[in-house]
PDB file of C-alpha atoms and ligand atoms in Angstrom:
ATOM      1  CA  MET A 124     -66.008 -13.719  47.177  1.00 48.00           C
ATOM      2  CA  GLU A 125     -67.016 -12.150  43.215  1.00 55.00           C
ATOM      3  CA  ASP A 126     -64.442  -9.648  43.837  1.00 61.00           C
ATOM      4  CA  THR A 127     -61.575 -12.032  44.252  1.00 59.00           C
ATOM      5  CA  SER A 128     -62.822 -14.249  41.570  1.00 62.00           C
ATOM      6  CA  LEU A 129     -62.543 -11.107  39.408  1.00 55.00           C
ATOM      7  CA  LEU A 130     -59.355 -10.301  40.209  1.00 56.00           C
ATOM      8  CA  TRP A 131     -58.343 -14.029  40.153  1.00 60.00           C
ATOM      9  CA  LEU A 132     -59.574 -13.380  36.363  1.00 53.00           C
ATOM     10  CA  LEU A 133     -57.772 -10.788  36.026  1.00 51.00           C
ATOM     11  CA  PHE A 134     -54.210 -12.220  37.088  1.00 52.00           C
ATOM     12  CA  LEU A 135     -54.901 -15.363  34.856  1.00 50.00           C
ATOM     13  CA  THR A 136     -55.777 -13.355  31.684  1.00 49.00           C
ATOM     14  CA  SER A 137     -52.676 -11.449  31.735  1.00 49.00           C
ATOM     15  CA  LEU A 138     -50.823 -14.548  32.511  1.00 48.00           C
ATOM     16  CA  LEU A 139     -52.127 -16.093  29.503  1.00 47.00           C
ATOM     17  CA  SER A 140     -51.672 -13.376  26.931  1.00 44.00           C
ATOM     18  CA  CYS A 141     -47.898 -12.919  28.239  1.00 46.00           C
ATOM     19  CA  PRO A 142     -46.213 -13.968  25.244  1.00 49.00           C
ATOM     20  CA  THR A 143     -43.845 -17.144  25.299  1.00 57.00           C
ATOM     21  CA  ASN A 144     -40.763 -14.987  24.469  1.00 66.00           C
ATOM     22  CA  GLN A 145     -37.633 -17.997  24.935  1.00 83.00           C
ATOM     23  CA  ALA A 146     -34.304 -18.947  23.546  1.00 88.00           C
ATOM     24  CA  SER A 147     -31.551 -21.038  24.243  1.00 91.00           C
ATOM     25  CA  LEU A 148     -27.893 -20.474  24.444  1.00 95.00           C
ATOM     26  CA  THR A 149     -25.767 -23.229  22.695  1.00 94.00           C
ATOM     27  CA  VAL A 150     -21.878 -23.863  22.414  1.00 95.00           C
ATOM     28  CA  SER A 151     -19.847 -25.838  20.495  1.00 94.00           C
ATOM     29  CA  PRO A 152     -17.720 -27.448  21.347  1.00 92.00           C
ATOM     30  CA  SER A 153     -20.190 -28.324  24.190  1.00 92.00           C
ATOM     31  CA  SER A 154     -18.217 -28.476  26.788  1.00 93.00           C
ATOM     32  CA  SER A 155     -17.737 -25.961  30.293  1.00 95.00           C
ATOM     33  CA  GLN A 156     -14.369 -26.235  29.673  1.00 97.00           C
ATOM     34  CA  MET A 157     -11.559 -25.541  26.786  1.00 97.00           C
ATOM     35  CA  PHE A 158      -8.445 -25.143  25.954  1.00 97.00           C
ATOM     36  CA  LYS A 159      -7.216 -21.866  24.358  1.00 97.00           C
ATOM     37  CA  GLU A 160      -6.470 -21.073  21.552  1.00 95.00           C
ATOM     38  CA  GLN A 161      -9.037 -23.128  19.808  1.00 94.00           C
ATOM     39  CA  PRO A 162     -12.230 -22.359  17.891  1.00 94.00           C
ATOM     40  CA  VAL A 163     -15.740 -21.532  19.684  1.00 95.00           C
ATOM     41  CA  SER A 164     -18.920 -20.944  18.571  1.00 96.00           C
ATOM     42  CA  LEU A 165     -21.848 -19.867  20.313  1.00 96.00           C
ATOM     43  CA  SER A 166     -25.380 -19.145  19.356  1.00 94.00           C
ATOM     44  CA  CYS A 167     -28.961 -18.188  20.492  1.00 92.00           C
ATOM     45  CA  GLU A 168     -31.688 -20.750  19.564  1.00 89.00           C
ATOM     46  CA  GLU A 169     -34.437 -18.428  19.437  1.00 82.00           C
ATOM     47  CA  ASP A 170     -38.327 -19.025  18.372  1.00 77.00           C
ATOM     48  CA  ASP A 171     -39.165 -15.672  17.597  1.00 73.00           C
ATOM     49  CA  SER A 172     -35.622 -13.592  15.952  1.00 69.00           C
ATOM     50  CA  SER A 173     -37.556 -10.498  15.833  1.00 72.00           C
ATOM     51  CA  ALA A 174     -37.081 -10.439  19.552  1.00 70.00           C
ATOM     52  CA  GLY A 175     -33.958  -9.484  19.179  1.00 83.00           C
ATOM     53  CA  TRP A 176     -31.242 -11.326  20.995  1.00 89.00           C
ATOM     54  CA  THR A 177     -28.205 -10.337  22.065  1.00 91.00           C
ATOM     55  CA  LEU A 178     -25.588 -12.795  22.652  1.00 94.00           C
ATOM     56  CA  ARG A 179     -24.133 -10.996  26.111  1.00 95.00           C
ATOM     57  CA  ARG A 180     -20.907 -12.311  28.456  1.00 96.00           C
ATOM     58  CA  ASN A 181     -19.564 -11.338  32.041  1.00 97.00           C
ATOM     59  CA  THR A 182     -16.020 -11.456  32.130  1.00 97.00           C
ATOM     60  CA  THR A 183     -13.806 -10.353  35.260  1.00 95.00           C
ATOM     61  CA  ARG A 184     -12.567  -7.326  32.565  1.00 93.00           C
ATOM     62  CA  LYS A 185     -16.666  -6.100  31.910  1.00 95.00           C
ATOM     63  CA  THR A 186     -19.707  -7.094  32.363  1.00 96.00           C
ATOM     64  CA  ARG A 187     -22.610  -7.572  29.891  1.00 95.00           C
ATOM     65  CA  ALA A 188     -20.460  -7.177  26.823  1.00 95.00           C
ATOM     66  CA  GLU A 189     -21.574  -8.217  23.193  1.00 93.00           C
ATOM     67  CA  CYS A 190     -20.141 -10.003  21.088  1.00 92.00           C
ATOM     68  CA  LYS A 191     -18.588  -7.183  19.135  1.00 88.00           C
ATOM     69  CA  ASP A 192     -17.154  -6.471  22.058  1.00 89.00           C
ATOM     70  CA  TRP A 193     -14.317  -9.384  22.650  1.00 87.00           C
ATOM     71  CA  GLY A 194     -13.341  -9.858  19.120  1.00 82.00           C
ATOM     72  CA  GLY A 195     -15.916 -12.250  18.004  1.00 84.00           C
ATOM     73  CA  ILE A 196     -17.326 -12.990  14.584  1.00 88.00           C
ATOM     74  CA  SER A 197     -21.207 -11.785  14.941  1.00 85.00           C
ATOM     75  CA  ALA A 198     -23.684 -13.878  12.711  1.00 82.00           C
ATOM     76  CA  GLY A 199     -27.435 -13.309  13.224  1.00 80.00           C
ATOM     77  CA  SER A 200     -27.443 -13.890  16.842  1.00 84.00           C
ATOM     78  CA  SER A 201     -24.266 -16.108  16.683  1.00 89.00           C
ATOM     79  CA  CYS A 202     -20.792 -15.236  18.031  1.00 94.00           C
ATOM     80  CA  ASN A 203     -17.391 -17.514  16.623  1.00 94.00           C
ATOM     81  CA  ILE A 204     -14.546 -16.767  18.323  1.00 93.00           C
ATOM     82  CA  SER A 205     -11.523 -18.404  16.283  1.00 92.00           C
ATOM     83  CA  TYR A 206      -9.163 -18.500  19.242  1.00 93.00           C
ATOM     84  CA  ILE A 207     -10.306 -18.594  22.467  1.00 95.00           C
ATOM     85  CA  SER A 208      -8.321 -17.242  25.394  1.00 95.00           C
ATOM     86  CA  PRO A 209      -8.164 -17.893  29.066  1.00 96.00           C
ATOM     87  CA  SER A 210      -9.561 -13.758  29.750  1.00 96.00           C
ATOM     88  CA  ASP A 211     -12.419 -15.741  27.366  1.00 96.00           C
ATOM     89  CA  SER A 212     -13.149 -17.107  30.656  1.00 97.00           C
ATOM     90  CA  GLY A 213     -16.658 -15.947  32.171  1.00 97.00           C
ATOM     91  CA  VAL A 214     -20.550 -15.788  32.155  1.00 97.00           C
ATOM     92  CA  TYR A 215     -22.743 -16.422  28.436  1.00 97.00           C
ATOM     93  CA  TRP A 216     -26.280 -15.457  27.901  1.00 96.00           C
ATOM     94  CA  CYS A 217     -28.529 -14.308  25.502  1.00 94.00           C
ATOM     95  CA  GLU A 218     -31.268 -11.748  25.988  1.00 93.00           C
ATOM     96  CA  SER A 219     -34.261  -9.964  24.320  1.00 90.00           C
ATOM     97  CA  ARG A 220     -34.750  -6.544  23.514  1.00 88.00           C
ATOM     98  CA  GLU A 221     -37.170  -6.824  26.272  1.00 89.00           C
ATOM     99  CA  GLY A 222     -34.498  -8.346  28.900  1.00 89.00           C
ATOM    100  CA  ALA A 223     -35.918 -11.862  28.420  1.00 90.00           C
ATOM    101  CA  THR A 224     -32.265 -14.016  29.435  1.00 93.00           C
ATOM    102  CA  SER A 225     -32.393 -17.578  27.826  1.00 93.00           C
ATOM    103  CA  ASN A 226     -30.080 -20.543  30.378  1.00 93.00           C
ATOM    104  CA  SER A 227     -26.313 -19.513  30.910  1.00 94.00           C
ATOM    105  CA  ILE A 228     -23.568 -21.424  30.560  1.00 96.00           C
ATOM    106  CA  ASN A 229     -20.138 -21.026  32.100  1.00 96.00           C
ATOM    107  CA  ILE A 230     -16.909 -20.936  30.286  1.00 97.00           C
ATOM    108  CA  THR A 231     -13.487 -22.057  31.790  1.00 97.00           C
ATOM    109  CA  VAL A 232     -10.355 -21.656  28.989  1.00 97.00           C
ATOM    110  CA  THR A 233      -7.418 -22.765  30.306  1.00 97.00           C
ATOM    111  CA  GLY A 234      -3.813 -22.470  29.476  1.00 97.00           C
ATOM    112  CA  GLY A 235      -2.814 -25.882  31.397  1.00 97.00           C
ATOM    113  CA  PRO A 236      -2.199 -29.046  30.170  1.00 97.00           C
ATOM    114  CA  VAL A 237      -5.566 -30.701  31.375  1.00 98.00           C
ATOM    115  CA  ILE A 238      -9.057 -29.943  31.295  1.00 98.00           C
ATOM    116  CA  LEU A 239     -12.402 -32.133  32.471  1.00 98.00           C
ATOM    117  CA  GLN A 240     -15.440 -32.165  30.302  1.00 96.00           C
ATOM    118  CA  SER A 241     -18.650 -31.341  31.653  1.00 96.00           C
ATOM    119  CA  PRO A 242     -22.230 -30.683  30.716  1.00 94.00           C
ATOM    120  CA  VAL A 243     -22.533 -27.078  30.150  1.00 93.00           C
ATOM    121  CA  LEU A 244     -26.533 -27.956  31.281  1.00 92.00           C
ATOM    122  CA  PRO A 245     -27.925 -28.834  34.349  1.00 94.00           C
ATOM    123  CA  VAL A 246     -27.856 -32.763  34.748  1.00 96.00           C
ATOM    124  CA  MET A 247     -31.710 -33.906  35.324  1.00 96.00           C
ATOM    125  CA  GLU A 248     -32.064 -36.141  38.530  1.00 96.00           C
ATOM    126  CA  GLY A 249     -31.860 -39.482  37.339  1.00 96.00           C
ATOM    127  CA  GLU A 250     -30.096 -39.348  34.619  1.00 96.00           C
ATOM    128  CA  ASP A 251     -26.470 -40.261  34.254  1.00 97.00           C
ATOM    129  CA  LEU A 252     -23.695 -37.624  34.182  1.00 97.00           C
ATOM    130  CA  THR A 253     -20.278 -38.593  32.022  1.00 97.00           C
ATOM    131  CA  LEU A 254     -16.978 -36.513  32.610  1.00 97.00           C
ATOM    132  CA  LEU A 255     -13.960 -36.598  31.105  1.00 97.00           C
ATOM    133  CA  CYS A 256     -10.276 -35.204  31.809  1.00 98.00           C
ATOM    134  CA  LYS A 257      -8.289 -34.997  29.047  1.00 97.00           C
ATOM    135  CA  THR A 258      -5.061 -33.493  27.656  1.00 97.00           C
ATOM    136  CA  LYS A 259      -4.918 -31.540  24.499  1.00 93.00           C
ATOM    137  CA  TRP A 260      -4.105 -34.919  22.384  1.00 92.00           C
ATOM    138  CA  SER A 261      -5.358 -37.631  24.491  1.00 93.00           C
ATOM    139  CA  SER A 262      -8.303 -38.817  26.393  1.00 92.00           C
ATOM    140  CA  ASN A 263      -7.509 -41.977  26.919  1.00 94.00           C
ATOM    141  CA  LEU A 264      -5.317 -41.789  29.633  1.00 97.00           C
ATOM    142  CA  PRO A 265      -5.432 -42.561  33.662  1.00 98.00           C
ATOM    143  CA  ALA A 266      -7.555 -39.990  35.350  1.00 98.00           C
ATOM    144  CA  GLY A 267      -8.333 -39.214  39.015  1.00 98.00           C
ATOM    145  CA  PHE A 268     -11.365 -37.646  40.058  1.00 98.00           C
ATOM    146  CA  TYR A 269     -12.483 -35.099  42.954  1.00 98.00           C
ATOM    147  CA  LYS A 270     -15.410 -33.508  44.197  1.00 98.00           C
ATOM    148  CA  ASP A 271     -15.483 -30.444  46.371  1.00 98.00           C
ATOM    149  CA  GLY A 272     -11.713 -31.333  46.846  1.00 96.00           C
ATOM    150  CA  SER A 273     -11.985 -35.131  47.898  1.00 98.00           C
ATOM    151  CA  PHE A 274     -10.592 -37.744  46.040  1.00 98.00           C
ATOM    152  CA  ILE A 275     -13.558 -39.611  44.320  1.00 98.00           C
ATOM    153  CA  ARG A 276     -11.605 -42.606  42.100  1.00 97.00           C
ATOM    154  CA  THR A 277      -9.081 -42.703  39.374  1.00 98.00           C
ATOM    155  CA  GLU A 278     -10.299 -44.319  36.145  1.00 98.00           C
ATOM    156  CA  PRO A 279      -8.445 -46.544  33.831  1.00 97.00           C
ATOM    157  CA  ALA A 280      -9.325 -44.921  30.336  1.00 97.00           C
ATOM    158  CA  GLY A 281     -10.040 -41.289  31.853  1.00 97.00           C
ATOM    159  CA  HIS A 282     -13.771 -40.834  31.951  1.00 97.00           C
ATOM    160  CA  MET A 283     -16.151 -41.233  35.128  1.00 98.00           C
ATOM    161  CA  THR A 284     -19.724 -42.323  34.614  1.00 98.00           C
ATOM    162  CA  ILE A 285     -21.892 -41.561  37.446  1.00 97.00           C
ATOM    163  CA  HIS A 286     -25.535 -43.424  36.924  1.00 97.00           C
ATOM    164  CA  HIS A 287     -28.724 -41.852  38.736  1.00 97.00           C
ATOM    165  CA  VAL A 288     -27.418 -38.493  39.676  1.00 97.00           C
ATOM    166  CA  SER A 289     -29.251 -37.377  42.557  1.00 96.00           C
ATOM    167  CA  ARG A 290     -28.915 -33.235  44.076  1.00 96.00           C
ATOM    168  CA  SER A 291     -26.073 -35.024  46.612  1.00 96.00           C
ATOM    169  CA  ASP A 292     -23.883 -35.379  43.059  1.00 97.00           C
ATOM    170  CA  GLU A 293     -24.178 -31.671  42.508  1.00 97.00           C
ATOM    171  CA  GLY A 294     -20.680 -29.956  43.389  1.00 97.00           C
ATOM    172  CA  LEU A 295     -17.564 -28.583  42.026  1.00 98.00           C
ATOM    173  CA  TYR A 296     -15.757 -31.172  39.902  1.00 98.00           C
ATOM    174  CA  LYS A 297     -11.730 -31.551  38.557  1.00 98.00           C
ATOM    175  CA  CYS A 298      -9.748 -34.133  37.697  1.00 98.00           C
ATOM    176  CA  LEU A 299      -5.994 -34.754  37.518  1.00 98.00           C
ATOM    177  CA  ILE A 300      -3.759 -36.924  35.395  1.00 98.00           C
ATOM    178  CA  SER A 301      -0.791 -37.588  37.006  1.00 95.00           C
ATOM    179  CA  SER A 302       2.699 -36.720  35.476  1.00 92.00           C
ATOM    180  CA  VAL A 303       0.675 -34.243  33.135  1.00 97.00           C
ATOM    181  CA  GLY A 304      -1.347 -32.475  36.010  1.00 97.00           C
ATOM    182  CA  GLU A 305      -4.930 -31.216  37.145  1.00 98.00           C
ATOM    183  CA  SER A 306      -8.215 -29.154  35.166  1.00 98.00           C
ATOM    184  CA  PRO A 307      -9.773 -26.107  36.644  1.00 98.00           C
ATOM    185  CA  PRO A 308     -12.390 -26.950  38.761  1.00 97.00           C
ATOM    186  CA  SER A 309     -16.656 -26.863  37.643  1.00 97.00           C
ATOM    187  CA  TRP A 310     -19.567 -27.002  38.818  1.00 96.00           C
ATOM    188  CA  VAL A 311     -21.738 -29.214  38.041  1.00 96.00           C
ATOM    189  CA  SER A 312     -25.466 -28.393  38.915  1.00 95.00           C
ATOM    190  CA  VAL A 313     -28.521 -31.164  39.139  1.00 96.00           C
ATOM    191  CA  THR A 314     -32.034 -30.418  38.768  1.00 94.00           C
ATOM    192  CA  GLY A 315     -35.156 -31.600  39.494  1.00 89.00           C
ATOM    193  CA  GLU A 316     -37.690 -33.608  37.282  1.00 70.00           C
ATOM    194  CA  GLU A 317     -39.270 -30.441  35.185  1.00 59.00           C
ATOM    195  CA  VAL A 318     -42.594 -29.939  36.754  1.00 56.00           C
ATOM    196  CA  THR A 319     -44.971 -27.706  34.313  1.00 53.00           C
ATOM    197  CA  PHE A 320     -48.010 -25.498  35.350  1.00 52.00           C
ATOM    198  CA  ASP A 321     -50.924 -25.879  32.817  1.00 50.00           C
ATOM    199  CA  PHE A 322     -52.355 -22.329  33.344  1.00 51.00           C
ATOM    200  CA  ARG A 323     -55.089 -22.943  30.854  1.00 48.00           C
ATOM    201  CA  SER A 324     -56.123 -25.839  33.336  1.00 48.00           C
ATOM    202  CA  SER A 325     -56.480 -24.368  36.184  1.00 50.00           C
ATOM    203  CA  PHE A 326     -58.275 -21.760  35.184  1.00 48.00           C
ATOM    204  CA  ILE A 327     -60.490 -23.771  34.241  1.00 46.00           C
ATOM    205  CA  GLN A 328     -60.743 -25.748  37.535  1.00 48.00           C
ATOM    206  CA  ILE A 329     -61.454 -22.510  39.466  1.00 50.00           C
ATOM    207  CA  PHE A 330     -64.151 -21.424  37.586  1.00 49.00           C
ATOM    208  CA  THR A 331     -66.245 -24.404  36.837  1.00 43.00           C
TER     209      THR A 331
HETATM  210  C1  LIG B 285     -23.333 -10.389  34.899  1.00 80.40           C
HETATM  211  O1  LIG B 285     -22.512  -8.839  35.143  1.00 80.40           O
HETATM  212  C2  LIG B 285     -24.013  -8.087  36.016  1.00 80.40           C
HETATM  213  C3  LIG B 285     -23.331  -6.792  36.739  1.00 80.40           C
HETATM  214  O2  LIG B 285     -22.130  -6.782  38.004  1.00 80.40           O
HETATM  215  C4  LIG B 285     -24.962  -8.644  37.199  1.00 80.40           C
HETATM  216  O3  LIG B 285     -26.066  -7.470  37.479  1.00 80.40           O
HETATM  217  C5  LIG B 285     -25.859 -10.133  35.947  1.00 80.40           C
HETATM  218  O4  LIG B 285     -26.432 -10.950  37.257  1.00 80.40           O
HETATM  219  C6  LIG B 285     -24.205 -10.937  35.536  1.00 80.40           C
HETATM  220  N1  LIG B 285     -24.728 -11.833  34.876  1.00 80.40           N
HETATM  221  C7  LIG B 285     -24.829 -13.175  35.480  1.00 80.40           C
HETATM  222  C8  LIG B 285     -25.833 -13.974  34.181  1.00 80.40           C
HETATM  223  O5  LIG B 285     -23.967 -13.993  35.892  1.00 80.40           O
END
Protein backbone atom coordinates (compact mmCIF):
# COMPACT_ATOMS: atom_id res chain seq x y z
CA MET A 1 0.00 0.00 0.00
CA GLU A 2 2.79 2.39 0.97
CA ASP A 3 4.63 1.54 -2.23
CA THR A 4 1.55 2.10 -4.35
CA SER A 5 1.01 5.51 -2.77
CA LEU A 6 4.61 6.45 -3.45
CA LEU A 7 4.24 5.47 -7.12
CA TRP A 8 1.06 7.54 -7.37
CA LEU A 9 2.86 10.47 -5.82
CA LEU A 10 5.67 10.22 -8.35
CA PHE A 11 3.21 9.82 -11.22
CA LEU A 12 1.09 12.82 -10.22
CA THR A 13 4.11 14.99 -9.52
CA SER A 14 5.38 14.30 -13.02
CA LEU A 15 1.97 15.30 -14.42
CA LEU A 16 1.90 18.48 -12.35
CA SER A 17 5.36 19.53 -13.42
CA CYS A 18 4.59 18.94 -17.11
CA PRO A 19 4.58 22.34 -18.85
CA THR A 20 1.37 23.24 -20.68
CA ASN A 21 2.66 23.93 -24.12
CA GLN A 22 -0.16 24.68 -26.49
CA ALA A 23 -0.99 26.40 -29.73
CA SER A 24 -4.08 26.67 -31.83
CA LEU A 25 -4.21 27.11 -35.58
CA THR A 26 -6.50 29.74 -37.06
CA VAL A 27 -7.27 30.36 -40.72
CA SER A 28 -8.62 33.46 -42.43
CA PRO A 29 -11.07 33.35 -44.15
CA SER A 30 -12.44 30.91 -41.57
CA SER A 31 -13.82 28.27 -43.91
CA SER A 32 -12.97 24.67 -44.66
CA GLN A 33 -13.57 25.30 -48.37
CA MET A 34 -12.19 28.09 -50.50
CA PHE A 35 -12.24 29.23 -54.09
CA LYS A 36 -8.88 29.08 -55.84
CA GLU A 37 -6.87 32.26 -56.43
CA GLN A 38 -7.91 33.96 -53.20
CA PRO A 39 -5.55 35.12 -50.43
CA VAL A 40 -5.41 32.99 -47.28
CA SER A 41 -3.65 33.53 -43.99
CA LEU A 42 -2.83 30.81 -41.46
CA SER A 43 -1.56 31.49 -37.97
CA CYS A 44 -0.31 29.52 -34.97
CA GLU A 45 -1.66 31.29 -31.88
CA GLU A 46 0.74 30.17 -29.18
CA ASP A 47 1.09 30.85 -25.47
CA ASP A 48 4.85 30.36 -25.54
CA SER A 49 6.65 31.54 -28.66
CA SER A 50 9.96 30.18 -27.37
CA ALA A 51 8.62 26.66 -28.07
CA GLY A 52 9.27 27.38 -31.76
CA TRP A 53 5.93 26.62 -33.38
CA THR A 54 6.02 25.80 -37.06
CA LEU A 55 3.10 25.60 -39.42
CA ARG A 56 3.03 22.33 -41.38
CA ARG A 57 0.79 20.69 -43.90
CA ASN A 58 0.14 17.38 -45.63
CA THR A 59 -1.06 17.44 -49.20
CA THR A 60 -1.09 14.75 -51.88
CA ARG A 61 2.23 16.18 -53.12
CA LYS A 62 4.26 16.36 -49.92
CA THR A 63 3.87 15.60 -46.23
CA ARG A 64 5.01 17.71 -43.28
CA ALA A 65 5.84 20.62 -45.59
CA GLU A 66 6.58 24.04 -44.09
CA CYS A 67 5.37 27.45 -45.26
CA LYS A 68 8.54 28.20 -47.26
CA ASP A 69 8.26 24.81 -49.05
CA TRP A 70 4.89 25.67 -50.54
CA GLY A 71 5.64 29.27 -51.61
CA GLY A 72 3.91 30.98 -48.71
CA ILE A 73 5.24 34.15 -47.12
CA SER A 74 6.08 33.37 -43.53
CA ALA A 75 6.01 35.91 -40.73
CA GLY A 76 6.84 34.45 -37.32
CA SER A 77 4.55 31.46 -36.92
CA SER A 78 2.08 32.74 -39.55
CA CYS A 79 1.96 31.96 -43.23
CA ASN A 80 0.29 33.95 -45.99
CA ILE A 81 -0.64 32.56 -49.38
CA SER A 82 -1.60 35.20 -51.96
CA TYR A 83 -3.21 32.88 -54.53
CA ILE A 84 -4.39 29.59 -53.11
CA SER A 85 -4.74 26.73 -55.62
CA PRO A 86 -6.45 23.30 -55.55
CA SER A 87 -3.05 21.69 -54.92
CA ASP A 88 -2.97 23.55 -51.56
CA SER A 89 -5.86 21.33 -50.38
CA GLY A 90 -4.82 19.28 -47.38
CA VAL A 91 -4.50 19.18 -43.61
CA TYR A 92 -2.69 22.01 -41.79
CA TRP A 93 -1.39 22.08 -38.21
CA CYS A 94 1.20 23.73 -35.93
CA GLU A 95 4.02 21.75 -34.39
CA SER A 96 6.46 22.77 -31.68
CA ARG A 97 10.17 21.92 -31.66
CA GLU A 98 9.44 19.17 -29.12
CA GLY A 99 6.76 17.69 -31.35
CA ALA A 100 3.61 18.99 -29.59
CA THR A 101 0.80 19.59 -32.06
CA SER A 102 -2.14 21.99 -32.30
CA ASN A 103 -5.59 21.27 -33.66
CA SER A 104 -5.48 20.45 -37.35
CA ILE A 105 -7.63 22.04 -40.06
CA ASN A 106 -8.70 20.45 -43.33
CA ILE A 107 -8.81 22.85 -46.25
CA THR A 108 -10.33 22.08 -49.63
CA VAL A 109 -9.57 24.49 -52.45
CA THR A 110 -11.75 24.22 -55.51
CA GLY A 111 -11.59 25.47 -59.08
CA GLY A 112 -15.34 24.77 -59.26
CA PRO A 113 -18.14 27.34 -59.05
CA VAL A 114 -19.63 26.47 -55.61
CA ILE A 115 -18.26 26.12 -52.07
CA LEU A 116 -19.80 24.97 -48.81
CA GLN A 117 -18.70 27.11 -45.88
CA SER A 118 -18.59 24.92 -42.81
CA PRO A 119 -16.81 25.43 -39.46
CA VAL A 120 -13.09 24.63 -39.49
CA LEU A 121 -13.21 23.45 -35.87
CA PRO A 122 -15.42 20.73 -34.38
CA VAL A 123 -18.86 21.96 -33.29
CA MET A 124 -19.75 21.40 -29.63
CA GLU A 125 -22.77 19.21 -28.91
CA GLY A 126 -25.81 21.42 -28.27
CA GLU A 127 -24.53 24.35 -30.34
CA ASP A 128 -26.00 25.50 -33.65
CA LEU A 129 -24.31 24.58 -36.91
CA THR A 130 -24.69 26.93 -39.88
CA LEU A 131 -23.68 25.86 -43.36
CA LEU A 132 -23.47 28.37 -46.18
CA CYS A 133 -23.57 27.46 -49.85
CA LYS A 134 -22.17 30.11 -52.15
CA THR A 135 -20.79 30.97 -55.55
CA LYS A 136 -17.91 33.40 -55.99
CA TRP A 137 -20.34 36.24 -56.61
CA SER A 138 -23.43 35.38 -54.62
CA SER A 139 -24.20 33.88 -51.22
CA ASN A 140 -28.00 33.96 -51.16
CA LEU A 141 -29.09 31.68 -53.99
CA PRO A 142 -31.43 28.74 -53.27
CA ALA A 143 -29.29 25.71 -52.43
CA GLY A 144 -29.84 22.03 -51.76
CA PHE A 145 -27.93 20.50 -48.83
CA TYR A 146 -26.74 16.90 -48.59
CA LYS A 147 -25.33 14.80 -45.76
CA ASP A 148 -23.51 11.52 -46.41
CA GLY A 149 -24.91 11.54 -49.95
CA SER A 150 -28.56 11.96 -48.90
CA PHE A 151 -30.59 15.06 -49.69
CA ILE A 152 -31.62 17.01 -46.56
CA ARG A 153 -33.56 20.01 -47.89
CA THR A 154 -33.48 23.08 -50.09
CA GLU A 155 -32.93 26.43 -48.40
CA PRO A 156 -34.17 29.50 -50.30
CA ALA A 157 -31.32 31.81 -49.18
CA GLY A 158 -28.37 29.40 -49.40
CA HIS A 159 -27.79 28.81 -45.71
CA MET A 160 -28.93 25.99 -43.47
CA THR A 161 -28.83 25.99 -39.66
CA ILE A 162 -29.05 22.83 -37.60
CA HIS A 163 -30.03 23.74 -34.05
CA HIS A 164 -28.59 21.94 -31.00
CA VAL A 165 -26.34 19.55 -32.90
CA SER A 166 -25.74 16.04 -31.59
CA ARG A 167 -23.22 13.38 -32.55
CA SER A 168 -25.59 12.08 -35.22
CA ASP A 169 -25.20 15.36 -37.14
CA GLU A 170 -21.54 14.55 -37.71
CA GLY A 171 -20.83 13.64 -41.33
CA LEU A 172 -19.85 14.59 -44.84
CA TYR A 173 -21.81 17.60 -46.11
CA LYS A 174 -22.07 19.15 -49.55
CA CYS A 175 -24.42 21.52 -51.33
CA LEU A 176 -25.76 22.18 -54.78
CA ILE A 177 -26.94 25.33 -56.49
CA SER A 178 -29.00 24.32 -59.50
CA SER A 179 -27.73 25.51 -62.89
CA VAL A 180 -24.45 26.54 -61.21
CA GLY A 181 -22.95 23.40 -59.68
CA GLU A 182 -22.06 21.36 -56.64
CA SER A 183 -19.56 22.04 -53.84
CA PRO A 184 -16.84 19.59 -52.79
CA PRO A 185 -17.75 17.57 -49.67
CA SER A 186 -16.49 18.56 -46.23
CA TRP A 187 -16.45 16.61 -42.99
CA VAL A 188 -18.18 18.32 -40.05
CA SER A 189 -17.28 16.91 -36.64
CA VAL A 190 -19.25 17.25 -33.43
CA THR A 191 -17.53 16.93 -30.05
CA GLY A 192 -18.93 16.30 -26.62
CA GLU A 193 -18.75 18.90 -23.91
CA GLU A 194 -15.26 19.57 -22.78
CA VAL A 195 -14.28 17.68 -19.65
CA THR A 196 -11.33 19.05 -17.73
CA PHE A 197 -9.66 16.93 -15.13
CA ASP A 198 -7.99 18.80 -12.31
CA PHE A 199 -4.92 16.86 -11.24
CA ARG A 200 -4.41 19.11 -8.24
CA SER A 201 -7.79 18.33 -6.66
CA SER A 202 -7.46 14.59 -7.36
CA PHE A 203 -4.04 14.75 -5.74
CA ILE A 204 -5.61 16.21 -2.63
CA GLN A 205 -8.39 13.61 -2.63
CA ILE A 206 -5.99 10.68 -2.81
CA PHE A 207 -3.61 11.89 -0.15
CA THR A 208 -5.96 13.32 2.49
C1 LIG B 1 0.90 13.95 -42.13
O1 LIG B 1 1.57 12.92 -42.80
C2 LIG B 1 2.42 12.15 -41.95
C3 LIG B 1 3.23 11.20 -42.84
O2 LIG B 1 2.39 10.47 -43.68
C4 LIG B 1 1.55 11.42 -40.93
O3 LIG B 1 2.35 10.64 -40.08
C5 LIG B 1 0.77 12.44 -40.13
O4 LIG B 1 -0.13 11.80 -39.23
C6 LIG B 1 -0.01 13.38 -41.04
N1 LIG B 1 -0.57 14.45 -40.21
C7 LIG B 1 -1.87 14.76 -40.20
C8 LIG B 1 -2.28 15.85 -39.27
O5 LIG B 1 -2.68 14.22 -40.92
